[in-house]
Short mmCIF file of N, CA and C in Angstrom, two decimals:
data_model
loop_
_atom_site.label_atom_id
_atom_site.label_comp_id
_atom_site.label_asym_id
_atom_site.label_seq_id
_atom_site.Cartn_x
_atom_site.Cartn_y
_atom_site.Cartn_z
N UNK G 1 8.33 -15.97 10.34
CA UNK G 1 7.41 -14.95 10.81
C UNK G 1 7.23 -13.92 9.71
N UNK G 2 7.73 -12.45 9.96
CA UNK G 2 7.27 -11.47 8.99
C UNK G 2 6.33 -10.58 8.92
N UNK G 3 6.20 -9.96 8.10
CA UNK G 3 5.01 -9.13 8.25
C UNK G 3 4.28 -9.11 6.76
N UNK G 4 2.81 -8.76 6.69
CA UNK G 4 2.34 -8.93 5.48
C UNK G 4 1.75 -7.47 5.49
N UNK G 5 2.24 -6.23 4.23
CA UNK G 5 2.37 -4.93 4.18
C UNK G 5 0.60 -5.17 3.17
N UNK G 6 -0.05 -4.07 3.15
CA UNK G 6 -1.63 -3.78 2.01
C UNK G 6 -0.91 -1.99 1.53
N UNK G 7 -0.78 -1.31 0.86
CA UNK G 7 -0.68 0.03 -0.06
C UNK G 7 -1.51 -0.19 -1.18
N UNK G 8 -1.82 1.12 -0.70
CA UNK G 8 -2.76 1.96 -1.81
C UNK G 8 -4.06 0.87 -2.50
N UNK G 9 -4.34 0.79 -3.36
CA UNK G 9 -5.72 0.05 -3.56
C UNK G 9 -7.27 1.81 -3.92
N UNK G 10 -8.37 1.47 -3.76
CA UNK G 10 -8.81 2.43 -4.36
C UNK G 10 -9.92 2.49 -3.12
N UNK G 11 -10.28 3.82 -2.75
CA UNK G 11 -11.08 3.93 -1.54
C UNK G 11 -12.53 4.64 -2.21
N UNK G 12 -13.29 5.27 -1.47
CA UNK G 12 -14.79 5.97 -1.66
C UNK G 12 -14.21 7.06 -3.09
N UNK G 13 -15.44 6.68 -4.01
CA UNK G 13 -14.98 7.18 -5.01
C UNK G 13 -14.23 7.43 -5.89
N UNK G 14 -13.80 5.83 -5.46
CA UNK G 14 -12.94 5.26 -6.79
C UNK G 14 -11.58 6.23 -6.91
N UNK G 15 -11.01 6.97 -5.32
CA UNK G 15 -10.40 7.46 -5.62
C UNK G 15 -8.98 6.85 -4.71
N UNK G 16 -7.11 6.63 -5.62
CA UNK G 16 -6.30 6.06 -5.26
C UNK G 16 -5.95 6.15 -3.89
N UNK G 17 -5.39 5.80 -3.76
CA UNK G 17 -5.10 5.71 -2.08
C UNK G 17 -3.69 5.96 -1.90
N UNK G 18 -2.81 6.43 -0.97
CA UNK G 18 -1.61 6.60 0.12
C UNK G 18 -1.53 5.61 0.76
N UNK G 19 -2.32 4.95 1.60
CA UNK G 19 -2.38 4.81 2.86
C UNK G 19 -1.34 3.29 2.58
N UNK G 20 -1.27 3.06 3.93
CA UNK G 20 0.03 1.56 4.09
C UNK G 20 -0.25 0.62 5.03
N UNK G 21 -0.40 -0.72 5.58
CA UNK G 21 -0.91 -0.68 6.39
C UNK G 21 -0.09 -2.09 7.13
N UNK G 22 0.38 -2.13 8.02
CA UNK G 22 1.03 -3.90 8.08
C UNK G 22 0.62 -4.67 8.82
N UNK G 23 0.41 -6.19 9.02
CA UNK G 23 -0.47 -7.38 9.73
C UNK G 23 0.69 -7.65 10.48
N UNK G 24 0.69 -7.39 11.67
CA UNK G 24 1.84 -7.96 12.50
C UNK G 24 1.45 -9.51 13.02
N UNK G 25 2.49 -10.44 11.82
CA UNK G 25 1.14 -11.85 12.41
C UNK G 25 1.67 -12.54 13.64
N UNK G 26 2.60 -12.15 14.70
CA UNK G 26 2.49 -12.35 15.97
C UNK G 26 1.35 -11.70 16.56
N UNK G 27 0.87 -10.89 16.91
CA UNK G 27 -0.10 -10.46 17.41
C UNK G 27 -1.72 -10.66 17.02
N UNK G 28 -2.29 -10.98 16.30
CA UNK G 28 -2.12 -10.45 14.72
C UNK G 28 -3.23 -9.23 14.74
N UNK G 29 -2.66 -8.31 14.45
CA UNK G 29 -3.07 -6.50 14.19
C UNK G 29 -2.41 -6.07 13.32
N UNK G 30 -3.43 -5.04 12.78
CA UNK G 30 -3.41 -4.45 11.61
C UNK G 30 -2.97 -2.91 11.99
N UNK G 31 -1.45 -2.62 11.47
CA UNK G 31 -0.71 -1.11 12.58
C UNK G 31 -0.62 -0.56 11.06
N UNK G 32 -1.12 0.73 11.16
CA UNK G 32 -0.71 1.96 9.95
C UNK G 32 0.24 2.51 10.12
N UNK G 33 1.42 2.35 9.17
CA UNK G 33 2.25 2.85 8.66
C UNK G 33 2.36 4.28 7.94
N UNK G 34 3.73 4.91 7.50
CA UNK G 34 3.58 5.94 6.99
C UNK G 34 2.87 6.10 5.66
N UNK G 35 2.25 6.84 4.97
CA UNK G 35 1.56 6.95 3.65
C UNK G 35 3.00 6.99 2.22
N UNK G 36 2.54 6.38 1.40
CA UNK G 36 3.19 6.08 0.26
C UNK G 36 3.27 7.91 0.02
N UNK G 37 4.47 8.28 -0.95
CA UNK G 37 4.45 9.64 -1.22
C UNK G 37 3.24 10.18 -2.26
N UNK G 38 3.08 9.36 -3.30
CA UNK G 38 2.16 9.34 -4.16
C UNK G 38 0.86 8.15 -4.18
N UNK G 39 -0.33 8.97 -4.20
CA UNK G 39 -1.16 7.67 -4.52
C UNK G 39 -1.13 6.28 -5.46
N UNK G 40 -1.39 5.38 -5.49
CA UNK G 40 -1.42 3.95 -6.51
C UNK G 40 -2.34 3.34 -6.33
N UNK G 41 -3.03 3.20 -7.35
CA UNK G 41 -4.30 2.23 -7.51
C UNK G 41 -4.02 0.68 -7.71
N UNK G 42 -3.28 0.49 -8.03
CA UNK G 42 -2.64 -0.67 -8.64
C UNK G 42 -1.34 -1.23 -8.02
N UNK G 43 -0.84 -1.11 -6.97
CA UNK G 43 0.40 -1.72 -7.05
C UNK G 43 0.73 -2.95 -6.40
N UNK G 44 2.14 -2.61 -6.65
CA UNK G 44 2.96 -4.19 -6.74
C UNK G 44 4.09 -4.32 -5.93
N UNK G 45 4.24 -5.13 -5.21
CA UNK G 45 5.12 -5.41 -4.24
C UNK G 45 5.92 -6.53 -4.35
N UNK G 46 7.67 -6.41 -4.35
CA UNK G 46 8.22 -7.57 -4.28
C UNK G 46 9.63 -7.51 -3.44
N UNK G 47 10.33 -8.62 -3.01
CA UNK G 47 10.72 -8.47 -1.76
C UNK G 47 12.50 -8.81 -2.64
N UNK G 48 13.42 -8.27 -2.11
CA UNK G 48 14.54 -7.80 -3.13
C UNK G 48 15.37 -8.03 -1.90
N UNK G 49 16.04 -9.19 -1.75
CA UNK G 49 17.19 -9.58 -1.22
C UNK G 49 16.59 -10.10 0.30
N UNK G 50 17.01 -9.64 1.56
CA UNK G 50 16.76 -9.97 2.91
C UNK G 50 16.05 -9.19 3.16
N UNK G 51 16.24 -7.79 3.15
CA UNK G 51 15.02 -6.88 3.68
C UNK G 51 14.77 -5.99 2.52
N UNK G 52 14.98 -5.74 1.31
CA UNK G 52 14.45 -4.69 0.35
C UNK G 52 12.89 -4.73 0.30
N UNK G 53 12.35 -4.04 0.10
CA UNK G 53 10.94 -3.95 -0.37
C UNK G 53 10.62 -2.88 -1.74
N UNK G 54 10.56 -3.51 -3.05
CA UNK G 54 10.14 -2.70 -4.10
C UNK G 54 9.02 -2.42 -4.14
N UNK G 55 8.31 -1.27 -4.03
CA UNK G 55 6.90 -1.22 -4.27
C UNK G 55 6.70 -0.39 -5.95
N UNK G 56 5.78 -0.80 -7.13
CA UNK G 56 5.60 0.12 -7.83
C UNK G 56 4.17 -0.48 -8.78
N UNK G 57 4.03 0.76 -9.23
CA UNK G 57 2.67 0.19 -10.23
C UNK G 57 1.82 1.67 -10.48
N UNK G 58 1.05 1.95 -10.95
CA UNK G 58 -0.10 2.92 -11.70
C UNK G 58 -0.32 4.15 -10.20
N UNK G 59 -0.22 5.10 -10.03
CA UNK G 59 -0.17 6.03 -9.29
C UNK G 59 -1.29 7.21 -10.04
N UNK G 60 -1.59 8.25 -8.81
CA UNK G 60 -3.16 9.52 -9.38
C UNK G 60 -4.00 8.55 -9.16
N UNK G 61 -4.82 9.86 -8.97
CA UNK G 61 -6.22 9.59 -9.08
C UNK G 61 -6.96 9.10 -10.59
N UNK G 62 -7.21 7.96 -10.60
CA UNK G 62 -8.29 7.48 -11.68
C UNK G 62 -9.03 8.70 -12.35
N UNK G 63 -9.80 9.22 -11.20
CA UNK G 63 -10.71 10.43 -11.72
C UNK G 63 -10.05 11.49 -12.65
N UNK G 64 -8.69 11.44 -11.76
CA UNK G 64 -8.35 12.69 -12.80
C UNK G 64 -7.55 12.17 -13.88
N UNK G 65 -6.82 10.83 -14.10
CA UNK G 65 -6.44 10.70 -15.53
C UNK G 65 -7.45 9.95 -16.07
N UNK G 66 -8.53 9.92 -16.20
CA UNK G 66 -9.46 9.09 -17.26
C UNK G 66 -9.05 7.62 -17.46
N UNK G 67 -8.64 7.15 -16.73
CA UNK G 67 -8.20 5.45 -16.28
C UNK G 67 -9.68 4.85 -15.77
#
């Protein structure tokens, strides 16, 4: 079973995102989670033992670092 997690990605105006979101695929619905502390345009997710979850990758707003 499991769950399949979506963070951050880039919303209206190309600007990073917080947001978290998980596919509960028993049901299957899409339930929002708490927001990442910092925005990430880019990230990366990998799964670290039985239950770890590493998330990391490029964080800010695009707009404001000239990315």
């Amino acid at each position: 079973a499991g769950s399949l997690y979506v963070a951050g990605g880039r919303g209206r105006g190309a600007r990073s995102l917080r947001s978290v979101e998980m596919l509960d695929r028993r049901q299957p619905s899409w339930i929002r989670r708490a927001p990442m502390p910092e925005a990430r345009d880019w990230p990366m997710a990998s799964r670290l033992g039985d239950s770890t979850l590493c998330v990391c990758g490029g964080y800010g707003d695009a707009r404001e670092t000239g990315q």
